[in-house]
Amino acid sequence: VNFAAANNGQLLNHDFVDETLAEVTVEVAGGNKECNHRLGNSTVEFTLDGCDPAYFKQEAQLTGVEGKYKVPAHKINARVSGLQSETGDRTEILKTLKTVVHSLNLKDIGEIDENAKAPVDGGDLNQDLSQAAEANKALANSQQEVHTMRFQYDGTLTFNPVIASATGVSKTIDRAEDCHPNEIDFPISSKSFHVLDYSTVFKLEVRLSQLIIPDENVTCDVVDQSTQVRILNGVGLSADHPIEKAVISQLKKEESNADDLALYTRCADIPCILNVDAPAGETNGTSVSTVSLKLKAGIPNVISSSDAEYPFSKQISIAAEGAVPHTMTVVVTGDFSSKPPRYVSFPVVKPFLILRDPPGGDSAVEYNRIETTVKLSSQSLEQYLGYSIDFSAGPQIETKTDVKIGLGMAPGPEAGGGVIKGTAEPVMGYVQHSANFLQKFQEEENSAGFTITWSYTTAGNQGFAGQESDVFLLPTFSIIYRETDTVSFNSTESCDATKNTTTKFDLSDQNYNRRPLSFFTWQHITTELQPNLNKQLKQLLDQKANSGAGSQASHSANIDDQIKAVNASIEGWNEILADYSKTNQQACLQSFGANGRPKNGEYIPCGAGLNKELPSGGKWFDEKFNPILPTKRPVCFYRDWQRVRSVLEIRKDYNCTTDTNTKDIKPDIEDVCKSFDYKWICLSDSDRKQEDNWSKSDWKRLPDEHAYYKLWDFMNPDPMTTETLQDQKISGFRTDTPEADFTKLGSGDNLLSPKMFQDKEKELESYKKFLASNSQDSSKNILYNKKVETIQFSGGGSELHFAFDAERVNSMQTRYKEPGTTRVENADISVGGGIKTDFDLEIGYLAMVGAKVETDVHFGELEVSHRMVQSSEAESSSSIEVTFGDPDFGDEFIVDMYLDPQYGSFVFMTVGGQSKCPHEVGTSAVEDPYIKIVESTRQPVVADDELMLFDVEIANLGYGESFFDVYIDLLDNREGLTLSVDEGPWKLKGTEVGGKSTLSTLVVEKGPRLNVNRYKPVKLYLQSKCERDGEYGNKISSDLIWNVAREITPPPNTQPSTAKGAAIAPSSSPSSAPTKSPSKKTLAPTQSPAVIQPEIGRYIEFTRHCLEVEFDGDIKEFDTFTTNKSTLDVTIRNPLRFRGIKMDDQERLEKIVLEYRKVSGRSPHWHRALTIFENSTTAELNFMDSEEDSSGYISATWKLPSIDFAYEIRLKSICTKSPGAPPALNGFISDSVVGLVDRAPPVVMGVPQPSVNLFPGDELAVYFTEEIECELPYLFQITIEVSELGVVFIKDLSDRDDLHVVCSGNMISIQFNEERVPTRSYSRLLGRTYNLKIADVVDPAGNVAETYSYQSNFVCSPPNPGLTITAVGENVLYLPHQAILLSAVISNDDKRYIANPVGEEWSRTFLELGLDPKSNSDDLTIHVNGEPLVEPHQYILMQRENVTTQVEIRKTSTGNKLLFQPLTLFLRSSCAGDEEDPITVSADVWNHQGSDGSKYIRFTPPCPAIKWAGEMSKERRLVFSKQTLDGLNSIIDMSIFNEGYADRKLFDRSILNDSAPDEEKRLEQTVLLYRRSTDRGSWEKGLLASGAPVDFSAQGIEDELGYAQASWDVSGIVDSTYKIKVQSQCTDLGGVADDRTYDTGTIEFILDRVPPAIYGKPQVELTGPVSVVQDEEFGFSFKEPLFCDEPYTFDLTVTLSNDGNVQTMSHGNGLHAKCLAADIRFRFERQALDGFSTNTTVTLTLSGVQDLAGNQMETYNETFLWNQTVTNQAAPIVQTSNSTSVAASPECYPGSSIKLAGLGCDGIDNNCDMLIDECNEDLVMPKITFREGLAIDASEENGYTIINSPSFLSLSSAKVYIESIIEAKDDCATDLVLTVENAIGVACHDTKFTVTATDGRCPTQTVQKQFKIKVDDSPPVVSITLDLGEEFENKFEAQGRTYLGISESYRNYEHTGFSYTVTENCPQELKTQVKISSNEFEYDNSKASDNMVLLRETNDP
C-alpha cells in the first residue's frame, strides 16, 4: 500500500504491533554491588508504561542475583512481585522491594544497536585503535547502564564500635576484654561494653554494617557514602553535668588545657553528625565502612545507680536514620575526688555533763543559769591611767533565726576557722528530734570582771524523746580528713566495676584541726559519729591491706598513725557510752530490781550497773550529792596577839570553816589578811611560835561587815546578801588581790567551757592509751589550732545559747607604779600577782568587751569560779545572746568565733561539718542534688500526637539522707507544654554514705497551639524539699529538657547545611576541632584566627505527621472526575496553610504523588501518576514541583493512562523516614476518589423496551452502555417512522413536540404525543410497525455515539373474557386478621367472528383482572396469587385458554365491622385497540349466605381488642414515689379502652353473660398482669383491695364509650421496675388458628419509695487559682437517675465570702448547672470568681433534688476554704498592655469558618457566647446506622429501610433483632440512647418499627429512622378435598381428618380427586409437603413388590 492509499484510509482498522525487542539486565541483590548477596528466587514483572497490565504483563524468574531478559522495545516498567527462599522467610524484604518500580525507555534501542554494530568490513569503529577501544568500552558501559535495572535491598544499618589507640600504636586501651560481649535486640537496639582509664585519649571507630537477613546473619559492610551517623559522647566532660562542669571550669583556667578540653567536650553536649570515612580496605582485601573520631575519657562516674545495668558506667549513643540505635556502655576507671575535707570527733575526756531527756515529746529538763564568774583585779594606785569600757556599745543578735541562717557560707577549710557541733530541731515537721541544749553567758554587773551564766535545756518539742535526745557535753578534737573515690574494673572474675573510697587524716595540721567544746545527742553519736568512724577505719584498713609490701615505710607508718587515732576515737566514744549505759542500768536496777524491766509478759535484764546506788532526785538540793550547788559562806573566827614594844604591836590569827568542814576555802583568810592594813597585820608562822613574847585573846567571830566577807561575796555572790557588790574597791582595804589559789587563764584555755567542768575533767582511758602509745614520740600526738576558740554541735533540735551581760566595766582611776620588792615598803602600792604575759584581753571571748589593752599593763589575777545562781538574784539589764543550733538531723558544724576589734561584734568562721536546708559554706553538703536526663533517651523523632519520654537520673551526692522535689518552673514553659514527672518528695540517700542514683520517667506532651511543634527547652530541677518549701538555699540541680539540637546560624566562612531539618552538631572535620584561646597580643600575620563554632540551639521538638493532603477543586466538589482527554488537571490543598505553614516549610516532606489503579479486583496494584512537560517528556507527578498559591492550592497535570476505565486515585505524601517512627510520620495516604477516563462513545445496550407490542401511549425506553448527557435542552435527535401512515415523528433541538422524551442516566424514554397521531387516536397505531432512529447522543465525557436504528411493532386487538369465582371449602370460619380464600377461573373464550383460531399465535390477547372500587366501600384488601389487587393483573391467553388463580380477602380496616357486602371483580381486555371501550365481565366474591339468601363477606368475632386509656395511653412509663403512693393509699386507678365498644362491650362477649349469643361469647376475662422487667417467667395478676383479680370485663365496669376502669392495690408489691399489661383471654374456636389472647401495650411501671442519695464524695471543692477553677467542672453523682427536665426542680447556690465581700451565685447567675441522668454538674461563668483571693470561704447548698419518682433529697450543705496556692495545672495567661496577667477568655471561632463535625466537643467557643462546647454549638445530629461488620440484607424505599431477611414470628423477636443490628453515632456524644418501638402491630412485610436516637448530653438532639420487617404471627391454613364425583359417596370425616374409601376395581390405579388449598395471611412462597397413609394390605413394607398404591412419601402405620 502506497502512501496515497494509506492516506485515503485503506489502512483503517488495521492493528499495527511493534515487535521490536530489547535485552535488559535485572539485578535483585542484598547490599550494594560490592556485597551483591543473593536474596532468593525472585519473580520480576514487566509492564508497558501507561498500558493496562491486562494488555501486556510479562513475568520472569530470577534464581540468582542477575538475569537478562527480552522485552518489548517500549518504555518498560519493572518491579519485583515475588521473592522466595529455601533458607527462610522473605516477606519483609518483598514488602520493601514491591514498592520500587524501575522504568527504562527502550524506544530508541534500535538506533543504539545500529550505532553499536561493527563495520561491515570487520574493522573498528575508528581507524585509531586506541580511540576505538576507548569508544567500545564507553559504549559497553553506556549500554550496561541503560539496559540494567537494579533492585537493591539494603536491610537495616547496625553499628559495631571499637575503641583503639589514638596514636596508631597497636596498644589495647579497652580493658573490657571478654566481659559483656556485644548484643543486639533487632530491630530495637544494640549495645556494647568497654573499659577506659581516666584521661585516656582514644579513637572511636564505628564500623557500619547493613544487616540484610537477620536470621541468617547476612550482612554488607559497605554502606552509602552519604550515610550520616549521630554520636552523643557521654564519656568525656559535659557542661550539663554539675561535677563535670566544675572540672571544665578548672581546666579553662589554663590556656595550656585547651586541646585536652576540646577532646573532653567533643560531642558531649551536642551530638556530632559524622559522614562515612573514606573507604579503607581490610587485610583480606574487602572494604569496610566506618566513622571515626578522637575523644578523651573524662572523670570516672562515682555515682552508683540502683537502676543501672552496669554500675559506675557512662554511655556513648550512636544513631542514624533507619538504623538500630547503639549504646556503648563505658566504665572509666581511676581516682577522683570532688569532696570537701571533713572532720571526725575524737573525744579525749569524759563528758562534763550528760543531760537526760525525760519521756514524752514535749518533756524537757532545764539546768538553768550555772554561773561562771571571771574577775580581774588591779591595784588601786592613783598613778594608774584610767579608762572606761562600755560593753553596751557592741551589737546584739536578737533572734535565733538570724544566727542559724548565718552559720557560715563557704565550703572547705581554706576559709579559716573551726567547727560547731550540736543537734537542732528540723523544719516542716518531718523529724523533730534530739536535745535542746541551751547555754547562756550572763555577765553580772561587776566592775573589772564579768560573770558567765550557763543554761542547759533538753529538747522540749515533739521529736525523739528519751534516750535519743540525751545530750553529752565535752571537749573533743576535730581532726580533718579527705576522701578519694577510686573506680576499678575486674575483667577476670566478676566483670564488674567497683568503687573504693580511701581516707587520709592529717593529725598534725595546726591550721585546720580544732579542739572545740562539743555537745552531741545520743542519737547523733550512734547514728552519725560512730558509723562514720567505723567507715573511715575500714577504709584505712583496706588502704593498708592494698598498699602491699612494696609501699614506702613512711607511708605505711602514716596509715598506722591514722588507724591508731581513729581506733582511739572509736574506743573513746565506746567508753563514754559504756559509762552512760552503766548509769542507766543502775537506775533500771534500782527501779525494777534484779529481774529487770517488765515487757510483754517477760523481763528485760537491766545490765550490770555501777555497783553503787544513785542518789534520789530529792537529794538534788543536797550539796553532798550535787557538785554544782553554790558554796556556803564560811564561818570565820579570829583572836588577837599582842606584844609590847615601843609601840604596841597587835596581830591577828584566823580560822574559817563551813558546815561541810571543808578545808579548801577560797579565798583563804590567812592569805587575804596579808594584804590588810596595819590594823590587821597577820601573824607569820615564826611569830606564832614565840608565844612567850606574845599574848593571845579568846576566839571571836569575824564581824559580817568584815572586808573578808565582801571579798568572798565578790568571789561567790550569795543570794542571802542584801547588798550586791557594786565596786571592786572594798571599803577599808586596798583591792590588791594576793597570789591566792585562783585559776589562771592561759592563752590555750577556753572560756566557753565552764571552769567548774574543766576542774573535774577526767581523761578517757582510750585517750590515755593513745598518749601512752606516743610517749616515745610526742610529735605523734594530736596537734590543733590553739589560736582559735571553737564550738562544735550537731543538728536535730537542740540549741546552744551564750548570753553575755555587763552594763559596763567601770572606770578604774588608779595610777601604775612599779611595785617594790618588799611587802612593807610597798604597803601603799599593794603589789599584785600580775598576769603580764599570760593574759591579754584580745585573746578569747574577753575581747568582746571591746577593750584593747597593751601587753605590758600590770593587772591582777584573773579568777574563774562556778556556782548555781539563785532565782532571787537580780539579772543584768543589757546582753548579747548568741544561739547555736540547727533543726535538721545529721547536720554538724565546727565554728571558730572571733571579735571585730573595731566594732566589738562577733565574726564567725565555719571550718567544717555538714549541713542542709540550707547548705552552709564551710560544711559538706548533706543535700547535694543531682539530676540528669539520660542522653540515650533524647529521641529526636517523636510524633506530635505521642508522648515524649525521657529517663531522668536523680541522686543525692551529699553526705546524708533527705527529701527532694523534682519540679519544673512554669516561667520556663511559656508555650504550654504538658510535662509530668514524679515530683516526689523523693527520699534520697547521699552517694557519699552509700546511696545510689535512681531513674524516673519524664513525660512531655506538645502544647495546645496547633502550628507549634518546636519549643524552647525547659529546665528540670531537683531541689531539697526543705529548701524549696522554705524558698531559700542554693542547692539546686537542673538539666535542660530537649531532644533536638540544631545549628541556628552557620559559622562564618562555612557552608550551611542544605538538608531540611537536619539536626546539626559541631562538625567532625579537623577544622572544627577546638583550639587554644587566642592570646591578648595581636596575632602574627601567619596565624589564623580561631575557628568560630556555629551557635547551636536546643529544642523540644515534636515531629509533625506527614502532610495529610486531600483533593480539592472539581474532584473535591463532585467527589469524582470524568474526562475524555489525555491529561487531567488535579488540584490539591495544603491543609496547614491556614496556620501559615507552606509545604516548603515542612522540613521532612519529600514529595506528594498521585497514585491510581483500576477499579477492579484483577488490578490491585497502585501506579504512580506521571506528568507531561511542554517538550513531551514525562516524569513522576510531584506536587512539590508546582507552585503553591497564597491559599495553599497546588495544581498539576496528570498524564492519564491509555486505557479507558474507571480509576481509583489517591494522594500520597512521602516524608523522610525516621528510624523507629510510626508510619504516620513517614507517609500519608488520602481517601481515594473514583472517576472515569472515557474516550469511547456510548452504545445502545440491548434493544429498546418494550422490544415488541408497544402500546402507543406507553413509553419506549432505550438504554445505553454508559450514562449519557441528559441536560436540557437535549443534544440528541430522535425520529420514528410508522408504516403505512406516511408520518415521521421527530424530537430535536427545535420546538416540535411529536414525541415526549425524558432522558435520565443511561436511558432515553420516548412516548408518542397523541395529538400528533393521525385522527389524534392511538388506535391508528395498533398493529403497525415503526422504525426508530437516534442520533447525536453524547456521554458525560463528550464522546458522541453513532446513529442508532431499530424496527418493531405496536400492540394487538381485544379478547373475549370469562370469569368464574367459587369459595374454597364449606362453613370455613375466618377471624378478622385471617384471609378469606376463593378460587377464580379466568378464560379467553371463543370469538364468534373468528373461525377456528385455536392455538394460533395471532390470537394471543391480553386480559386484566381487577376490583370494582365501588363494591369495596369498606376498604377490604384483595390479593390475587399473593399480590395485592390494587392495580389490575394482566393475563396473556390464547383463544379458549383459561387459568385458575387464588383470591384472598383481608379485613384491613381498624373498625369493628365483621360483615361486609360482596365484592365485584372484573375481567377486561387490555389490548390497546380495546382501550376506549374494553370488553369486560364481572363476578361477585362472598363466603356466607344468610337464611334469607343474602350473600355477605363475614369474619368471625376475635378475642376483644383493648388498649390503654387515660394516662395509661399517654405514658410508656409510670413512676410512683412514696409521697404519691401515700396520697393514693397505694390504690392506683387503671383504665383501658375497648376498641370494639361500638359493636359490643367486653361483658357482652364474656362467657359469664348469659344473654349474649353463644357464637359471640368468647371472652373469659380481661385481667391486669404484671411482672418484673427483667423476668421472663409467668405474669402475676393484679389484685383489687378486696384481694380479687382486676377484671375489666366484669359487669358494670365498662362505660358507654368503651372505657373500663379498675383500682389496683399495690400495697403488697415491693419497690422495683415492672412491666404491666391488660390481656383479653378468650376461648378456643377449635380448628381456627387463634392465640386466644389480646394484649395492650406493655408499660414500664416503677415503684420507688426511697429518695435519691449522693454517691461517693461530691467533687465540689475549689482548689487552685481563679484561672484554673473557672475552667473546671464540679459536680455530684447520685445513686439513681434524677428528674432532669428543665426548668430544674433543684436549687444550687455557691456563696463566696472573703473580707466582707460576699457573693451568692446560682444557675444562670454566676454559674451554669447541668443535670444529666444521675449527675448534676456545674461550672462558673467567666469573671464570676474575679476579686476573690485565697482562703475564701465557700458555702455550697443543693436542695430540691428529685428522682424520677419525685422523691426529694434533703438539703445538702458544704463549707470549705478555697486555697488558690495549690494547683495541678496552670491557667492560660494573656499579657495585656499594662503588663498585667489575666486569665484568657475562650477563643472564639464563628461556625461559618470551620467544619460542622466536631462542633460542641472541640474545646472551642464556636458561637461566641463565652461558653465552650454547650449544646447550642453541636450542629451535627446523631446518625442511626447498621453496626459495623454486619452484613444486612436491606434496601431503601420511600423513606423506609426495608429489611428483606430474616422474618420473625413475633413483634418482640423482631424488636430484639433490630436492637442487635443498629447503633447510633455522633460526632460528639458517646451516651446516645436508642429506643425501638412498633406503631401499628403485625402487618406482614409492612410491619413498621421506629428507632429513635437521643443525645443524652443534649436531649434536643434527637433523630428517628423507620424500618420495615416481615413479621408473620399466623400459621398458614390448609384444607384438603377428596372429590371423585357424584357417583362416589364413600367419603367420610372423623376426628378432624378426611378419609376416602375406594372399592376394588379392575383398573391399575384409581383417581382420588385429591386437592388441597393453603391460605396464608402474608403472601409468600410456601413450602408444602403432602403425606399419604393407606390401610391397604399390599402397602405393607414387607411386601414392597406387591404395593398397589403409588406414593411419593409415606408414614408407616
PDB file of C-alpha atoms in Angstrom, residues 1693-1756:
ATOM      1  CA  THR A1693     -26.142  28.050  95.209  1.00  0.00           C
ATOM      2  CA  VAL A1694     -22.470  28.805  95.844  1.00  0.00           C
ATOM      3  CA  THR A1695     -21.660  31.597  98.301  1.00  0.00           C
ATOM      4  CA  LEU A1696     -18.157  33.114  98.373  1.00  0.00           C
ATOM      5  CA  SER A1697     -17.070  35.198 101.347  1.00  0.00           C
ATOM      6  CA  ASN A1698     -13.747  36.994 101.848  1.00  0.00           C
ATOM      7  CA  ASP A1699     -13.054  40.147 103.883  1.00  0.00           C
ATOM      8  CA  GLY A1700     -16.647  41.284 103.787  1.00  0.00           C
ATOM      9  CA  ASN A1701     -17.060  40.549 100.097  1.00  0.00           C
ATOM     10  CA  VAL A1702     -19.981  38.091  99.941  1.00  0.00           C
ATOM     11  CA  GLN A1703     -21.447  36.886  96.675  1.00  0.00           C
ATOM     12  CA  THR A1704     -24.012  34.154  96.074  1.00  0.00           C
ATOM     13  CA  MET A1705     -24.196  32.515  92.660  1.00  0.00           C
ATOM     14  CA  SER A1706     -26.824  30.187  91.242  1.00  0.00           C
ATOM     15  CA  HIS A1707     -27.774  28.598  87.944  1.00  0.00           C
ATOM     16  CA  GLY A1708     -27.798  31.382  85.355  1.00  0.00           C
ATOM     17  CA  ASN A1709     -26.374  33.849  87.841  1.00  0.00           C
ATOM     18  CA  GLY A1710     -22.633  33.287  88.006  1.00  0.00           C
ATOM     19  CA  LEU A1711     -22.671  29.584  87.278  1.00  0.00           C
ATOM     20  CA  HIS A1712     -24.168  27.117  84.833  1.00  0.00           C
ATOM     21  CA  ALA A1713     -25.630  23.817  86.075  1.00  0.00           C
ATOM     22  CA  LYS A1714     -26.420  20.745  84.032  1.00  0.00           C
ATOM     23  CA  CYS A1715     -28.449  17.735  85.119  1.00  0.00           C
ATOM     24  CA  LEU A1716     -27.871  14.551  83.171  1.00  0.00           C
ATOM     25  CA  ALA A1717     -29.040  11.077  84.200  1.00  0.00           C
ATOM     26  CA  ALA A1718     -27.559  10.505  87.680  1.00  0.00           C
ATOM     27  CA  ASP A1719     -25.260  13.535  87.732  1.00  0.00           C
ATOM     28  CA  ILE A1720     -25.524  17.267  88.456  1.00  0.00           C
ATOM     29  CA  ARG A1721     -22.563  19.191  87.053  1.00  0.00           C
ATOM     30  CA  PHE A1722     -21.785  22.878  87.236  1.00  0.00           C
ATOM     31  CA  ARG A1723     -19.086  25.356  86.296  1.00  0.00           C
ATOM     32  CA  PHE A1724     -18.539  29.071  86.870  1.00  0.00           C
ATOM     33  CA  GLU A1725     -19.101  31.816  84.351  1.00  0.00           C
ATOM     34  CA  ARG A1726     -16.196  33.915  83.158  1.00  0.00           C
ATOM     35  CA  GLN A1727     -15.195  36.686  85.556  1.00  0.00           C
ATOM     36  CA  ALA A1728     -17.609  35.297  88.162  1.00  0.00           C
ATOM     37  CA  LEU A1729     -14.736  34.466  90.512  1.00  0.00           C
ATOM     38  CA  ASP A1730     -12.714  37.639  89.976  1.00  0.00           C
ATOM     39  CA  GLY A1731     -11.898  39.532  93.150  1.00  0.00           C
ATOM     40  CA  PHE A1732     -11.733  36.556  95.493  1.00  0.00           C
ATOM     41  CA  SER A1733      -8.306  35.766  96.886  1.00  0.00           C
ATOM     42  CA  THR A1734      -7.007  32.640  98.553  1.00  0.00           C
ATOM     43  CA  ASN A1735      -8.655  31.288 101.727  1.00  0.00           C
ATOM     44  CA  THR A1736     -12.060  32.472 100.547  1.00  0.00           C
ATOM     45  CA  THR A1737     -14.856  30.735 102.428  1.00  0.00           C
ATOM     46  CA  VAL A1738     -17.073  28.773 100.051  1.00  0.00           C
ATOM     47  CA  THR A1739     -20.543  27.578 101.099  1.00  0.00           C
ATOM     48  CA  LEU A1740     -22.373  25.256  98.716  1.00  0.00           C
ATOM     49  CA  THR A1741     -26.070  24.412  99.073  1.00  0.00           C
ATOM     50  CA  LEU A1742     -28.021  21.889  96.979  1.00  0.00           C
ATOM     51  CA  SER A1743     -31.748  21.426  97.579  1.00  0.00           C
ATOM     52  CA  GLY A1744     -34.836  20.201  95.793  1.00  0.00           C
ATOM     53  CA  VAL A1745     -33.163  17.240  94.053  1.00  0.00           C
ATOM     54  CA  GLN A1746     -35.782  14.730  92.907  1.00  0.00           C
ATOM     55  CA  ASP A1747     -35.526  11.274  91.422  1.00  0.00           C
ATOM     56  CA  LEU A1748     -37.724  10.096  88.559  1.00  0.00           C
ATOM     57  CA  ALA A1749     -40.438   9.151  91.008  1.00  0.00           C
ATOM     58  CA  GLY A1750     -40.425  12.599  92.587  1.00  0.00           C
ATOM     59  CA  ASN A1751     -38.799  11.583  95.878  1.00  0.00           C
ATOM     60  CA  GLN A1752     -36.883  14.597  97.131  1.00  0.00           C
ATOM     61  CA  MET A1753     -33.478  14.534  98.794  1.00  0.00           C
ATOM     62  CA  GLU A1754     -32.781  16.556 101.926  1.00  0.00           C
ATOM     63  CA  THR A1755     -30.807  19.788 101.520  1.00  0.00           C
ATOM     64  CA  TYR A1756     -27.055  19.259 101.179  1.00  0.00           C
TER      65      TYR A1756
END
